[in-house]
Amino acid sequence: MYFRFFYGVHQKCAYLIQNFNTKTQYMASVHIHNLLKNYYSDDKTIISPVIDNCSLTIQDGEFVSIFGPNGSGKSTLLSIIAGLEKPDGGSITFDNAANAKPKIGFVFQNYNESMLPWRTVRGNVELALENTAYTAQKRKEIALHLLEKVGLAHASERYFYDLSGGMKQLVAICRAFASEPDVLLLDEPFSALDYATTRRVEMDLLSVWSERQRTAICISHDVDDAVFLADRVIILSQRPAKIKGIIDITLPRPRTPEMFVTEEFYKFRTKVLEIFSHE
Amino acid sequence: MNKKWIYRCIGISVIIAIWYILNITELASALVLPSPTDVFMTMGILYGDISFWKDILFTVMRMLAGFSIGSVIGIAIGLAMGYSERIYDMLEFIVDFFRSIPATALFPLFMIAFGIEDGSKIALSAWTCGLVITVNTMSGVHSAKQLRIKAARTLHIHGFDLLRKIIFPEALPHIAAGSRIALSLSLIVIIVTEMFIGTDIGLGKRIAEAQQIYATQEMYVAIITAGFIGYFVNRCAIAIETRIIHWHGK
């Protein structure tokens, strides 16, 4: 009898957690206000700004690409949004975040050094869930669901180092989504992948993203990636980073690989490049 | 693989052949270098003797006991030193200094502190292993990939969880390398300390006693056996290492 009672409670809890999961919107808008970040040389004397007075608002559930030249402080910007670095001026605020301290899902360019080679694929995804109240069973479910979404369920028990580059980055994407982040940050996630793999990983990324509609900020130095993924492309200048222009990408969703060859896509791509190369 | 073994056998045969020649030509006195046949015959006798196996067993047990205690303490201190800059600054000089003291120089002191029996031997071995493993663990933590730690921080993994889930596995290859050095040092320390008073059983004792009664053949057998132990333990350590740290170098 006791057993049945507890079993009932357990079931109810599981139901509540599930409901909480689907009904709560974890989305958050991000307000970047007059952000300033300096670069200090080793002797801490010479200062040059990396990010100079940058203001930007990213809407709930919006996918934004940040497109700019190398060394323009894009990665620094993401680090500051993630709370890994402190700005020297200005502020970043999150609206509607489900958590007091907004949860961040971060996908890094270097998957080999950001993931855990000593764990299996599923273990890597579950890392993001281990300081939650979920049971081991629930964690496994969430991880497997995400892996299935990107077509990696079959590899869930393989070790991370056993995978190809594209698969590794997909695992990284799953891990970022697993933590139910308020904001998803992607730091040049495709730079280490070849053309075909990039296209495939992008499609999988969008399929997971559309299911969960997180606010996403993706840094890219490839104009195709930037336009294809985003609702808006933000073009940054050379260092110190300033916003040169913002292009709304009104391509319909869901995005398909065929769009790469449409005239519309080409139009947006040209617009972005025009602003980018404009002095 | 087969070819490798052939060359290995050739190498060993050459050494034994030289040994024979030195013995037959009496270039080396029989007291220093007994004939290999004598040594092999003694080996046969001793390997059939239960008391010799007891010596081996005790030496190995002491060696592993010292190593185990030393590695637990060494890993703990090494992780702390690698993780916290303050603890590092506090202990770095001390560890480096103690490491510079030849371990065997401390044995008389350890005998006063831990008694003349097993305690002092194991303690000295633990001391030696602990210091080596501390340094290796520390450098392992320092070589941890910063991006991995950064990524863990974005997942709100902090403090002990960070240490347990990220930093410790990162340091494992270094810890394993340190462990292998520690194991061979442990064997050295145990064999040497067994030669002193207070020991009844052990390979070191066997070597020292054989020397006192000029039983050079027996001494050779004990020395060769000590070599076998060292080699075998190292092989085992490598096998365990590649099992546990399967991701290393991939």
Short mmCIF file of C-alpha atoms in Angstrom, two decimals:
data_model
loop_
_atom_site.label_atom_id
_atom_site.label_comp_id
_atom_site.label_asym_id
_atom_site.label_seq_id
_atom_site.Cartn_x
_atom_site.Cartn_y
_atom_site.Cartn_z
CA MET A 1 0.00 0.00 0.00
CA TYR A 2 2.76 2.38 0.96
CA PHE A 3 4.48 1.55 -2.19
CA ARG A 4 1.44 2.48 -4.23
CA PHE A 5 1.06 5.72 -2.37
CA PHE A 6 4.61 6.75 -3.05
CA TYR A 7 4.39 5.57 -6.58
CA GLY A 8 1.39 7.85 -7.04
CA VAL A 9 3.21 10.82 -5.63
CA HIS A 10 6.16 10.10 -7.82
CA GLN A 11 3.93 9.94 -10.89
CA LYS A 12 2.31 13.22 -10.01
CA CYS A 13 5.66 14.88 -9.50
CA ALA A 14 6.89 13.59 -12.80
CA TYR A 15 3.75 14.96 -14.43
CA LEU A 16 4.24 18.33 -12.79
CA ILE A 17 7.84 18.51 -13.86
CA GLN A 18 6.86 17.62 -17.38
CA ASN A 19 4.16 20.26 -17.45
CA PHE A 20 6.47 22.81 -15.98
CA ASN A 21 8.80 21.97 -18.75
CA THR A 22 6.51 22.46 -21.65
CA LYS A 23 4.39 25.33 -20.38
CA THR A 24 6.98 27.61 -18.89
CA GLN A 25 8.54 29.85 -21.45
CA TYR A 26 12.22 30.07 -20.76
CA MET A 27 12.71 32.76 -23.31
CA ALA A 28 14.27 36.01 -22.41
CA SER A 29 15.00 39.20 -24.22
CA VAL A 30 18.49 40.55 -23.87
CA HIS A 31 19.23 44.23 -23.51
CA ILE A 32 22.75 45.34 -24.13
CA HIS A 33 23.18 48.90 -23.03
CA ASN A 34 26.23 51.08 -23.81
CA LEU A 35 28.54 48.14 -23.40
CA LEU A 36 32.23 48.92 -23.06
CA LYS A 37 35.11 46.51 -22.76
CA ASN A 38 38.78 47.36 -22.75
CA TYR A 39 41.75 45.26 -23.58
CA TYR A 40 44.64 45.48 -21.17
CA SER A 41 48.13 44.56 -22.23
CA ASP A 42 50.16 42.24 -20.06
CA ASP A 43 51.63 45.05 -17.96
CA LYS A 44 48.09 46.37 -17.52
CA THR A 45 48.92 49.79 -18.89
CA ILE A 46 48.01 50.19 -22.54
CA ILE A 47 44.30 50.16 -23.00
CA SER A 48 42.46 49.76 -26.24
CA PRO A 49 38.71 49.28 -26.36
CA VAL A 50 37.44 45.95 -27.69
CA ILE A 51 33.80 46.85 -27.53
CA ASP A 52 32.95 50.52 -27.73
CA ASN A 53 29.58 51.76 -26.55
CA CYS A 54 27.49 49.01 -28.01
CA SER A 55 23.72 48.98 -27.50
CA LEU A 56 21.36 46.33 -28.77
CA THR A 57 18.12 44.61 -27.85
CA ILE A 58 17.47 41.00 -28.77
CA GLN A 59 13.85 39.91 -28.56
CA ASP A 60 12.28 36.90 -26.91
CA GLY A 61 12.85 33.81 -28.99
CA GLU A 62 14.72 35.66 -31.66
CA PHE A 63 17.65 34.17 -33.54
CA VAL A 64 20.31 36.78 -34.09
CA SER A 65 23.52 36.39 -36.04
CA ILE A 66 26.47 38.59 -35.30
CA PHE A 67 28.65 38.98 -38.33
CA GLY A 68 31.99 40.69 -38.18
CA PRO A 69 35.68 40.45 -38.99
CA ASN A 70 38.09 38.39 -36.93
CA GLY A 71 39.31 40.00 -33.74
CA SER A 72 36.41 42.41 -33.64
CA GLY A 73 35.46 41.47 -30.10
CA LYS A 74 32.58 39.18 -31.04
CA SER A 75 33.67 36.41 -28.72
CA THR A 76 34.26 38.89 -25.93
CA LEU A 77 30.70 40.10 -26.39
CA LEU A 78 29.35 36.57 -25.96
CA SER A 79 31.55 35.97 -22.92
CA ILE A 80 30.15 39.10 -21.32
CA ILE A 81 26.56 38.07 -22.08
CA ALA A 82 27.32 34.65 -20.57
CA GLY A 83 28.65 36.32 -17.46
CA LEU A 84 32.13 34.84 -17.94
CA GLU A 85 33.70 38.28 -18.26
CA LYS A 86 32.85 41.58 -16.65
CA PRO A 87 32.25 44.64 -18.83
CA ASP A 88 34.14 47.86 -18.10
CA GLY A 89 31.07 49.93 -18.68
CA GLY A 90 27.39 49.66 -19.56
CA SER A 91 25.16 46.75 -18.69
CA ILE A 92 23.39 43.65 -19.91
CA THR A 93 19.93 42.88 -18.60
CA PHE A 94 17.59 39.98 -19.24
CA ASP A 95 13.82 40.33 -19.32
CA ASN A 96 11.37 37.53 -18.65
CA ALA A 97 14.11 35.14 -17.71
CA ALA A 98 12.66 32.16 -15.89
CA ASN A 99 15.65 32.12 -13.57
CA ALA A 100 16.92 34.93 -11.41
CA LYS A 101 20.33 34.29 -12.87
CA PRO A 102 19.61 33.62 -16.54
CA LYS A 103 20.62 30.20 -17.76
CA ILE A 104 23.00 30.16 -20.65
CA GLY A 105 23.54 27.47 -23.22
CA PHE A 106 26.93 27.99 -24.79
CA VAL A 107 28.21 26.27 -27.91
CA PHE A 108 31.91 26.83 -28.50
CA GLN A 109 33.88 26.70 -31.70
CA ASN A 110 36.30 24.14 -30.30
CA TYR A 111 34.11 21.18 -29.42
CA ASN A 112 37.14 19.02 -28.62
CA GLU A 113 38.14 21.26 -25.77
CA SER A 114 34.74 22.27 -24.50
CA MET A 115 33.22 18.77 -24.24
CA LEU A 116 34.30 15.85 -22.06
CA PRO A 117 36.12 13.09 -23.99
CA TRP A 118 35.97 10.75 -20.99
CA ARG A 119 32.21 10.64 -21.11
CA THR A 120 29.83 9.05 -23.55
CA VAL A 121 27.74 11.15 -25.89
CA ARG A 122 24.74 10.87 -23.57
CA GLY A 123 26.96 11.58 -20.55
CA ASN A 124 28.09 14.79 -22.18
CA VAL A 125 24.54 15.96 -22.72
CA GLU A 126 23.53 14.93 -19.21
CA LEU A 127 26.32 17.03 -17.74
CA ALA A 128 24.05 20.01 -18.28
CA LEU A 129 21.28 18.35 -16.25
CA GLU A 130 23.22 17.10 -13.29
CA ASN A 131 22.62 20.05 -11.01
CA THR A 132 18.89 19.97 -11.60
CA ALA A 133 16.27 18.10 -9.59
CA TYR A 134 15.67 15.60 -12.39
CA THR A 135 15.96 11.90 -11.69
CA ALA A 136 18.56 9.90 -13.55
CA GLN A 137 15.78 8.43 -15.67
CA LYS A 138 14.44 11.84 -16.61
CA ARG A 139 17.90 13.10 -17.47
CA LYS A 140 18.40 10.16 -19.75
CA GLU A 141 15.05 10.82 -21.41
CA ILE A 142 15.82 14.47 -22.05
CA ALA A 143 19.27 13.66 -23.40
CA LEU A 144 17.99 10.90 -25.65
CA HIS A 145 15.17 13.07 -26.95
CA LEU A 146 17.61 15.79 -27.96
CA LEU A 147 20.04 13.32 -29.48
CA GLU A 148 17.24 11.74 -31.46
CA LYS A 149 16.25 15.16 -32.74
CA VAL A 150 19.70 15.57 -34.32
CA GLY A 151 19.89 11.94 -35.44
CA LEU A 152 22.47 10.82 -32.92
CA ALA A 153 20.38 8.51 -30.73
CA HIS A 154 22.23 5.52 -32.13
CA ALA A 155 25.55 6.93 -30.94
CA SER A 156 24.39 7.83 -27.44
CA GLU A 157 26.53 5.24 -25.69
CA ARG A 158 29.64 5.82 -27.74
CA TYR A 159 32.51 7.79 -26.35
CA PHE A 160 32.70 11.39 -27.41
CA TYR A 161 36.10 11.04 -29.08
CA ASP A 162 34.68 8.32 -31.33
CA LEU A 163 32.56 10.80 -33.27
CA SER A 164 33.27 12.92 -36.34
CA GLY A 165 33.58 16.69 -36.06
CA GLY A 166 30.04 17.43 -37.18
CA MET A 167 28.58 14.88 -34.79
CA LYS A 168 30.66 16.28 -31.95
CA GLN A 169 29.32 19.76 -32.55
CA LEU A 170 25.78 18.39 -32.62
CA VAL A 171 26.38 16.85 -29.21
CA ALA A 172 27.60 20.24 -28.02
CA ILE A 173 24.40 21.80 -29.34
CA CYS A 174 22.33 19.16 -27.53
CA ARG A 175 24.19 19.86 -24.32
CA ALA A 176 23.51 23.57 -24.65
CA PHE A 177 19.80 22.95 -25.18
CA ALA A 178 19.56 20.34 -22.44
CA SER A 179 20.01 22.85 -19.67
CA GLU A 180 16.81 24.61 -20.83
CA PRO A 181 18.67 27.86 -21.31
CA ASP A 182 17.06 31.27 -21.34
CA VAL A 183 19.56 32.31 -23.95
CA LEU A 184 21.57 30.21 -26.37
CA LEU A 185 24.98 31.52 -27.32
CA LEU A 186 26.91 30.08 -30.24
CA ASP A 187 30.49 31.14 -30.79
CA GLU A 188 31.44 30.35 -34.38
CA PRO A 189 30.01 26.86 -34.06
CA PHE A 190 30.72 25.91 -37.66
CA SER A 191 34.26 27.18 -38.17
CA ALA A 192 35.82 23.77 -37.71
CA LEU A 193 33.38 21.99 -40.01
CA ASP A 194 33.42 21.57 -43.77
CA TYR A 195 30.74 22.96 -46.07
CA ALA A 196 28.42 19.96 -46.28
CA THR A 197 28.70 19.20 -42.58
CA THR A 198 27.96 22.80 -41.72
CA ARG A 199 24.77 22.72 -43.76
CA ARG A 200 23.66 19.52 -42.04
CA VAL A 201 24.48 20.72 -38.54
CA GLU A 202 22.67 23.98 -39.27
CA MET A 203 19.49 22.14 -40.21
CA ASP A 204 19.67 20.06 -37.04
CA LEU A 205 20.36 23.14 -34.96
CA LEU A 206 17.30 24.87 -36.42
CA SER A 207 15.12 21.83 -35.85
CA VAL A 208 15.99 21.72 -32.15
CA TRP A 209 15.75 25.48 -31.90
CA SER A 210 12.31 25.66 -33.51
CA GLU A 211 11.01 23.09 -31.06
CA ARG A 212 12.16 25.20 -28.13
CA GLN A 213 12.41 28.72 -29.54
CA ARG A 214 15.16 30.03 -27.31
CA THR A 215 16.59 33.43 -27.76
CA ALA A 216 19.75 32.65 -29.69
CA ILE A 217 22.83 34.69 -30.49
CA CYS A 218 25.19 33.17 -33.02
CA ILE A 219 28.55 34.57 -33.94
CA SER A 220 29.71 33.89 -37.44
CA HIS A 221 32.33 34.99 -39.88
CA ASP A 222 30.55 33.27 -42.73
CA VAL A 223 27.87 35.35 -44.37
CA ASP A 224 25.87 32.31 -45.54
CA ASP A 225 25.62 30.91 -42.02
CA ALA A 226 24.69 34.30 -40.63
CA VAL A 227 21.85 34.94 -43.07
CA PHE A 228 20.51 31.41 -43.23
CA LEU A 229 20.04 30.95 -39.49
CA ALA A 230 18.92 34.35 -38.31
CA ASP A 231 15.92 36.58 -37.96
CA ARG A 232 18.33 39.49 -37.85
CA VAL A 233 21.96 39.87 -38.82
CA ILE A 234 23.99 42.38 -36.87
CA ILE A 235 27.07 43.57 -38.65
CA LEU A 236 29.99 44.62 -36.53
CA SER A 237 32.88 46.87 -37.47
CA GLN A 238 36.58 46.29 -37.05
CA ARG A 239 37.88 46.52 -33.53
CA PRO A 240 36.69 48.29 -31.40
CA ALA A 241 33.38 46.60 -32.16
CA LYS A 242 30.59 48.94 -33.12
CA ILE A 243 27.31 48.07 -34.76
CA LYS A 244 27.57 49.00 -38.42
CA GLY A 245 24.13 47.91 -39.37
CA ILE A 246 21.26 45.51 -38.75
CA ILE A 247 19.45 43.58 -41.48
CA ASP A 248 16.11 41.87 -40.90
CA ILE A 249 16.04 38.50 -42.59
CA THR A 250 12.45 37.88 -43.56
CA LEU A 251 12.99 34.50 -45.15
CA PRO A 252 10.14 32.20 -44.10
CA ARG A 253 10.64 29.52 -41.47
CA PRO A 254 11.29 26.65 -41.41
CA ARG A 255 14.39 27.34 -43.40
CA THR A 256 15.39 24.78 -45.97
CA PRO A 257 18.68 24.14 -47.75
CA GLU A 258 17.00 25.09 -51.03
CA MET A 259 16.80 28.68 -49.81
CA PHE A 260 20.53 29.07 -50.32
CA VAL A 261 19.97 29.37 -54.05
CA THR A 262 16.93 31.65 -53.97
CA GLU A 263 17.09 35.22 -55.15
CA GLU A 264 15.75 36.43 -51.82
CA PHE A 265 18.57 34.79 -49.92
CA TYR A 266 21.04 36.31 -52.30
CA LYS A 267 19.47 39.75 -51.77
CA PHE A 268 19.90 39.55 -48.02
CA ARG A 269 23.40 38.21 -48.40
CA THR A 270 24.36 41.13 -50.65
CA LYS A 271 22.85 43.66 -48.26
CA VAL A 272 24.87 42.26 -45.38
CA LEU A 273 28.07 42.27 -47.41
CA GLU A 274 27.45 45.83 -48.59
CA ILE A 275 27.23 47.09 -45.03
CA PHE A 276 30.14 44.90 -43.98
CA SER A 277 32.54 46.24 -46.59
CA HIS A 278 31.31 49.82 -46.33
CA GLU A 279 33.96 51.94 -44.61
CA MET B 1 55.17 -8.09 -33.03
CA ASN B 2 56.83 -11.47 -33.60
CA LYS B 3 59.89 -9.81 -35.05
CA LYS B 4 60.09 -7.60 -32.01
CA TRP B 5 60.22 -10.64 -29.78
CA ILE B 6 62.96 -12.23 -31.83
CA TYR B 7 65.15 -9.14 -31.49
CA ARG B 8 64.35 -8.94 -27.80
CA CYS B 9 65.53 -12.54 -27.35
CA ILE B 10 68.69 -11.83 -29.33
CA GLY B 11 69.46 -8.91 -27.00
CA ILE B 12 68.98 -11.03 -23.91
CA SER B 13 71.07 -13.87 -25.36
CA VAL B 14 73.93 -11.49 -26.12
CA ILE B 15 73.96 -10.23 -22.52
CA ILE B 16 74.00 -13.76 -21.15
CA ALA B 17 76.72 -14.75 -23.63
CA ILE B 18 78.91 -11.87 -22.46
CA TRP B 19 78.23 -12.92 -18.90
CA TYR B 20 79.40 -16.46 -19.74
CA ILE B 21 82.54 -15.21 -21.42
CA LEU B 22 83.42 -12.95 -18.50
CA ASN B 23 82.90 -15.87 -16.16
CA ILE B 24 84.79 -18.49 -18.14
CA THR B 25 87.75 -16.25 -18.92
CA GLU B 26 87.75 -15.23 -15.24
CA LEU B 27 87.92 -11.59 -16.19
CA ALA B 28 85.52 -11.08 -13.31
CA SER B 29 85.99 -13.02 -10.11
CA ALA B 30 83.38 -15.67 -9.34
CA LEU B 31 82.54 -13.77 -6.15
CA VAL B 32 81.42 -10.71 -8.06
CA LEU B 33 80.02 -12.51 -11.05
CA PRO B 34 79.05 -16.14 -10.52
CA SER B 35 78.44 -18.28 -13.55
CA PRO B 36 75.03 -17.84 -15.11
CA THR B 37 74.29 -21.57 -14.84
CA ASP B 38 74.88 -21.38 -11.09
CA VAL B 39 72.60 -18.38 -10.83
CA PHE B 40 69.88 -20.06 -12.88
CA MET B 41 70.15 -23.19 -10.79
CA THR B 42 69.89 -21.18 -7.58
CA MET B 43 66.95 -19.44 -9.13
CA GLY B 44 65.27 -22.79 -9.68
CA ILE B 45 65.84 -23.77 -6.08
CA LEU B 46 64.73 -20.45 -4.60
CA TYR B 47 61.64 -20.21 -6.79
CA GLY B 48 60.61 -23.59 -5.40
CA ASP B 49 61.09 -22.33 -1.88
CA ILE B 50 58.05 -20.92 -0.11
CA SER B 51 60.15 -18.60 2.05
CA PHE B 52 61.45 -16.81 -1.04
CA TRP B 53 57.91 -16.22 -2.21
CA LYS B 54 57.13 -14.82 1.23
CA ASP B 55 59.97 -12.35 0.73
CA ILE B 56 58.53 -11.30 -2.59
CA LEU B 57 55.04 -11.02 -1.15
CA PHE B 58 56.13 -8.85 1.77
CA THR B 59 58.18 -6.55 -0.41
CA VAL B 60 55.31 -6.11 -2.87
CA MET B 61 52.79 -5.57 -0.08
CA ARG B 62 54.91 -2.90 1.59
CA MET B 63 55.53 -1.26 -1.73
CA LEU B 64 51.83 -1.14 -2.61
CA ALA B 65 50.81 -0.02 0.89
CA GLY B 66 53.22 2.90 0.78
CA PHE B 67 52.16 3.75 -2.74
CA SER B 68 48.44 3.63 -1.89
CA ILE B 69 48.74 5.88 1.15
CA GLY B 70 51.07 8.23 -0.69
CA SER B 71 48.89 8.49 -3.77
CA VAL B 72 45.70 9.26 -1.82
CA ILE B 73 47.45 12.04 0.09
CA GLY B 74 49.38 13.20 -2.97
CA ILE B 75 46.30 13.43 -5.17
CA ALA B 76 44.40 15.35 -2.50
CA ILE B 77 47.18 17.85 -1.91
CA GLY B 78 47.98 18.11 -5.62
CA LEU B 79 44.35 18.85 -6.51
CA ALA B 80 44.14 21.47 -3.78
CA MET B 81 47.38 23.08 -4.93
CA GLY B 82 46.33 23.04 -8.55
CA TYR B 83 42.87 24.36 -7.81
CA SER B 84 43.67 27.14 -5.36
CA GLU B 85 46.36 29.67 -6.07
CA ARG B 86 46.62 30.46 -2.35
CA ILE B 87 47.29 26.87 -1.38
CA TYR B 88 49.78 26.68 -4.22
CA ASP B 89 51.68 29.71 -2.99
CA MET B 90 51.57 28.32 0.51
CA LEU B 91 52.88 24.83 -0.30
CA GLU B 92 54.85 25.12 -3.51
CA PHE B 93 58.18 25.91 -1.84
CA ILE B 94 57.67 23.36 0.92
CA VAL B 95 56.85 20.54 -1.48
CA ASP B 96 59.75 21.45 -3.70
CA PHE B 97 62.12 21.51 -0.75
CA PHE B 98 60.98 18.20 0.71
CA ARG B 99 61.24 16.69 -2.73
CA SER B 100 64.88 17.73 -2.84
CA ILE B 101 65.74 15.77 0.31
CA PRO B 102 66.91 12.27 -0.64
CA ALA B 103 64.19 10.06 0.83
CA THR B 104 66.62 7.51 2.20
CA ALA B 105 68.33 10.22 4.24
CA LEU B 106 65.13 10.44 6.24
CA PHE B 107 64.96 6.74 7.06
CA PRO B 108 66.73 6.90 10.44
CA LEU B 109 64.35 9.66 11.46
CA PHE B 110 61.36 7.64 10.26
CA MET B 111 62.62 4.68 12.25
CA ILE B 112 62.50 6.76 15.41
CA ALA B 113 59.06 8.07 14.53
CA PHE B 114 57.37 4.95 13.17
CA GLY B 115 59.35 2.10 14.73
CA ILE B 116 61.87 -0.24 13.16
CA GLU B 117 59.32 -2.58 11.63
CA ASP B 118 56.90 -2.12 8.71
CA GLY B 119 55.60 1.29 9.83
CA SER B 120 58.73 3.23 8.99
CA LYS B 121 59.25 1.53 5.64
CA ILE B 122 55.70 2.10 4.50
CA ALA B 123 55.76 5.65 5.80
CA LEU B 124 58.93 6.46 3.90
CA SER B 125 57.52 4.93 0.74
CA ALA B 126 54.29 6.89 1.22
CA TRP B 127 56.31 10.06 1.75
CA THR B 128 58.26 9.52 -1.47
CA CYS B 129 55.19 8.55 -3.54
CA GLY B 130 53.12 11.35 -2.05
CA LEU B 131 55.57 14.04 -3.10
CA VAL B 132 55.92 12.76 -6.66
CA ILE B 133 52.18 12.37 -7.11
CA THR B 134 51.49 15.77 -5.56
CA VAL B 135 53.68 17.47 -8.12
CA ASN B 136 52.23 15.49 -11.01
CA THR B 137 48.63 16.00 -9.95
CA MET B 138 49.27 19.71 -9.61
CA SER B 139 50.74 19.99 -13.08
CA GLY B 140 47.83 17.90 -14.36
CA VAL B 141 45.36 20.39 -12.93
CA HIS B 142 47.34 23.26 -14.39
CA SER B 143 47.30 21.64 -17.81
CA ALA B 144 43.49 21.32 -17.74
CA LYS B 145 41.95 22.97 -20.76
CA GLN B 146 40.70 26.43 -19.79
CA LEU B 147 37.89 26.23 -22.33
CA ARG B 148 36.53 23.08 -20.69
CA ILE B 149 36.40 24.84 -17.34
CA LYS B 150 34.82 27.87 -18.96
CA ALA B 151 32.21 25.66 -20.63
CA ALA B 152 31.46 23.97 -17.31
CA ARG B 153 30.99 27.35 -15.70
CA THR B 154 28.37 28.27 -18.30
CA LEU B 155 26.50 25.16 -17.08
CA HIS B 156 26.74 26.45 -13.49
CA ILE B 157 29.18 23.75 -12.44
CA HIS B 158 31.27 25.16 -9.62
CA GLY B 159 33.34 24.21 -6.63
CA PHE B 160 33.59 20.55 -5.75
CA ASP B 161 31.53 19.46 -8.77
CA LEU B 162 33.95 21.26 -11.07
CA LEU B 163 36.83 19.51 -9.35
CA ARG B 164 35.17 16.10 -9.49
CA LYS B 165 33.64 16.18 -12.95
CA ILE B 166 36.09 18.26 -14.96
CA ILE B 167 39.41 18.94 -13.28
CA PHE B 168 40.11 15.50 -11.81
CA PRO B 169 39.56 13.58 -15.07
CA GLU B 170 41.62 16.24 -16.85
CA ALA B 171 44.48 15.66 -14.44
CA LEU B 172 44.27 11.86 -14.64
CA PRO B 173 46.84 11.34 -17.42
CA HIS B 174 49.38 13.31 -15.38
CA ILE B 175 48.41 11.49 -12.20
CA ALA B 176 48.93 8.18 -13.98
CA ALA B 177 52.36 9.22 -15.23
CA GLY B 178 53.26 10.29 -11.70
CA SER B 179 51.97 7.02 -10.30
CA ARG B 180 54.31 5.01 -12.48
CA ILE B 181 57.31 7.02 -11.30
CA ALA B 182 56.05 6.69 -7.73
CA LEU B 183 55.69 2.92 -8.04
CA SER B 184 59.30 2.45 -9.09
CA LEU B 185 60.50 4.84 -6.40
CA SER B 186 58.44 2.91 -3.87
CA LEU B 187 60.19 -0.32 -4.83
CA ILE B 188 63.59 1.35 -4.42
CA VAL B 189 62.69 2.75 -1.01
CA ILE B 190 61.25 -0.52 0.26
CA ILE B 191 64.19 -2.66 -0.91
CA VAL B 192 66.71 -0.26 0.61
CA THR B 193 64.90 0.06 3.93
CA GLU B 194 64.47 -3.70 4.17
CA MET B 195 68.25 -3.98 4.35
CA PHE B 196 68.28 -2.33 7.76
CA ILE B 197 67.60 -3.93 11.13
CA GLY B 198 64.06 -4.73 12.11
CA THR B 199 63.24 -6.77 9.03
CA ASP B 200 62.84 -10.53 8.93
CA ILE B 201 61.18 -10.96 5.58
CA GLY B 202 61.66 -9.09 2.34
CA LEU B 203 63.78 -9.07 -0.80
CA GLY B 204 66.00 -6.31 0.55
CA LYS B 205 66.72 -8.42 3.60
CA ARG B 206 67.45 -11.39 1.37
CA ILE B 207 69.96 -9.38 -0.67
CA ALA B 208 71.70 -7.95 2.41
CA GLU B 209 71.94 -11.36 4.10
CA ALA B 210 73.19 -13.08 0.98
CA GLN B 211 75.90 -10.45 0.71
CA GLN B 212 76.96 -10.99 4.33
CA ILE B 213 77.49 -14.71 3.82
CA TYR B 214 78.96 -14.26 0.32
CA ALA B 215 76.08 -16.15 -1.28
CA THR B 216 76.43 -14.16 -4.46
CA GLN B 217 74.21 -16.46 -6.53
CA GLU B 218 71.34 -15.96 -4.14
CA MET B 219 71.97 -12.24 -4.17
CA TYR B 220 71.79 -12.23 -7.95
CA VAL B 221 68.51 -14.14 -7.92
CA ALA B 222 67.02 -11.65 -5.46
CA ILE B 223 68.23 -8.69 -7.52
CA ILE B 224 66.87 -10.16 -10.75
CA THR B 225 63.58 -10.88 -9.00
CA ALA B 226 63.38 -7.29 -7.80
CA GLY B 227 63.86 -6.28 -11.43
CA PHE B 228 61.03 -8.59 -12.49
CA ILE B 229 58.77 -7.04 -9.87
CA GLY B 230 59.56 -3.53 -11.03
CA TYR B 231 59.01 -4.44 -14.65
CA PHE B 232 55.79 -6.34 -14.00
CA VAL B 233 54.31 -3.61 -11.80
CA ASN B 234 55.09 -1.01 -14.42
CA ARG B 235 53.44 -3.15 -17.14
CA CYS B 236 50.35 -3.58 -14.96
CA ALA B 237 50.22 0.15 -14.32
CA ILE B 238 50.34 0.85 -18.06
CA ALA B 239 47.58 -1.70 -18.70
CA ILE B 240 45.34 -0.19 -16.02
CA GLU B 241 46.14 3.29 -17.28
CA THR B 242 45.10 2.63 -20.86
CA ARG B 243 41.93 1.02 -19.53
CA ILE B 244 40.89 3.91 -17.32
CA ILE B 245 42.23 6.80 -19.37
CA HIS B 246 40.90 5.44 -22.64
CA TRP B 247 40.32 8.90 -24.06
CA HIS B 248 43.93 10.02 -23.71
CA GLY B 249 45.57 10.97 -26.99
CA LYS B 250 42.34 10.64 -28.95
#
